[in-house]
Amino acid sequence: VAAAVLERVRRSVGFVPPRSGTYPAAVSRCSARALHSDAVYDALHLVTAEGEGAELFLTFNVDDFARLAEPGRPRIVAPPDPPGLPTM
């Protein structure tokens, strides 16, 4: 199931590596919000998406990313169900 989900994601989205300025921006954002440890990894994803002009940021961890978001960029939402998983 996981391989099928990853294949669907690969066909649907583009992967973008962080730019050199992404790292200091992510650390600064965490520092400004007094966030520690693994929050920097979330910030790297979000700052990268912002740098690409993303309008939507899809995650199952809305609260983790909402605390890092800047006003008006991008809208952070959760999908209704994990894609490709059987419903019970």
JSON list of C-alpha atoms in Angstrom, two decimals, residues 50-82:
[
{"chain": "A", "resi": 50, "resn": "GLU", "atom": "CA", "xyz": [6.55, 29.32, 0.54]},
{"chain": "A", "resi": 51, "resn": "GLY", "atom": "CA", "xyz": [9.63, 29.97, -1.57]},
{"chain": "A", "resi": 52, "resn": "GLU", "atom": "CA", "xyz": [7.99, 28.07, -4.43]},
{"chain": "A", "resi": 53, "resn": "GLY", "atom": "CA", "xyz": [4.82, 30.14, -4.11]},
{"chain": "A", "resi": 54, "resn": "ALA", "atom": "CA", "xyz": [2.66, 27.25, -2.87]},
{"chain": "A", "resi": 55, "resn": "GLU", "atom": "CA", "xyz": [-0.94, 28.20, -2.25]},
{"chain": "A", "resi": 56, "resn": "LEU", "atom": "CA", "xyz": [-1.76, 24.97, -0.40]},
{"chain": "A", "resi": 57, "resn": "PHE", "atom": "CA", "xyz": [0.26, 22.89, 2.05]},
{"chain": "A", "resi": 58, "resn": "LEU", "atom": "CA", "xyz": [-1.22, 19.42, 2.55]},
{"chain": "A", "resi": 59, "resn": "THR", "atom": "CA", "xyz": [-0.33, 17.59, 5.78]},
{"chain": "A", "resi": 60, "resn": "PHE", "atom": "CA", "xyz": [-1.77, 15.23, 8.36]},
{"chain": "A", "resi": 61, "resn": "ASN", "atom": "CA", "xyz": [-0.05, 17.39, 11.02]},
{"chain": "A", "resi": 62, "resn": "VAL", "atom": "CA", "xyz": [-1.91, 20.69, 10.59]},
{"chain": "A", "resi": 63, "resn": "ASP", "atom": "CA", "xyz": [-1.17, 21.95, 14.11]},
{"chain": "A", "resi": 64, "resn": "ASP", "atom": "CA", "xyz": [2.58, 21.39, 13.72]},
{"chain": "A", "resi": 65, "resn": "PHE", "atom": "CA", "xyz": [2.71, 23.50, 10.57]},
{"chain": "A", "resi": 66, "resn": "ALA", "atom": "CA", "xyz": [0.10, 26.09, 11.57]},
{"chain": "A", "resi": 67, "resn": "ARG", "atom": "CA", "xyz": [2.33, 27.22, 14.44]},
{"chain": "A", "resi": 68, "resn": "LEU", "atom": "CA", "xyz": [5.08, 27.95, 11.90]},
{"chain": "A", "resi": 69, "resn": "ALA", "atom": "CA", "xyz": [2.96, 29.63, 9.26]},
{"chain": "A", "resi": 70, "resn": "GLU", "atom": "CA", "xyz": [3.18, 33.26, 8.28]},
{"chain": "A", "resi": 71, "resn": "PRO", "atom": "CA", "xyz": [-0.12, 35.08, 7.71]},
{"chain": "A", "resi": 72, "resn": "GLY", "atom": "CA", "xyz": [-1.57, 34.51, 4.25]},
{"chain": "A", "resi": 73, "resn": "ARG", "atom": "CA", "xyz": [0.88, 31.87, 2.98]},
{"chain": "A", "resi": 74, "resn": "PRO", "atom": "CA", "xyz": [0.13, 28.97, 2.10]},
{"chain": "A", "resi": 75, "resn": "ARG", "atom": "CA", "xyz": [-3.17, 27.59, 3.37]},
{"chain": "A", "resi": 76, "resn": "ILE", "atom": "CA", "xyz": [-2.44, 24.54, 5.55]},
{"chain": "A", "resi": 77, "resn": "VAL", "atom": "CA", "xyz": [-4.99, 21.75, 5.32]},
{"chain": "A", "resi": 78, "resn": "ALA", "atom": "CA", "xyz": [-5.37, 18.04, 6.08]},
{"chain": "A", "resi": 79, "resn": "PRO", "atom": "CA", "xyz": [-6.77, 15.59, 3.56]},
{"chain": "A", "resi": 80, "resn": "PRO", "atom": "CA", "xyz": [-9.95, 13.79, 4.67]},
{"chain": "A", "resi": 81, "resn": "ASP", "atom": "CA", "xyz": [-8.33, 10.31, 4.70]},
{"chain": "A", "resi": 82, "resn": "PRO", "atom": "CA", "xyz": [-4.88, 8.90, 3.96]}
]
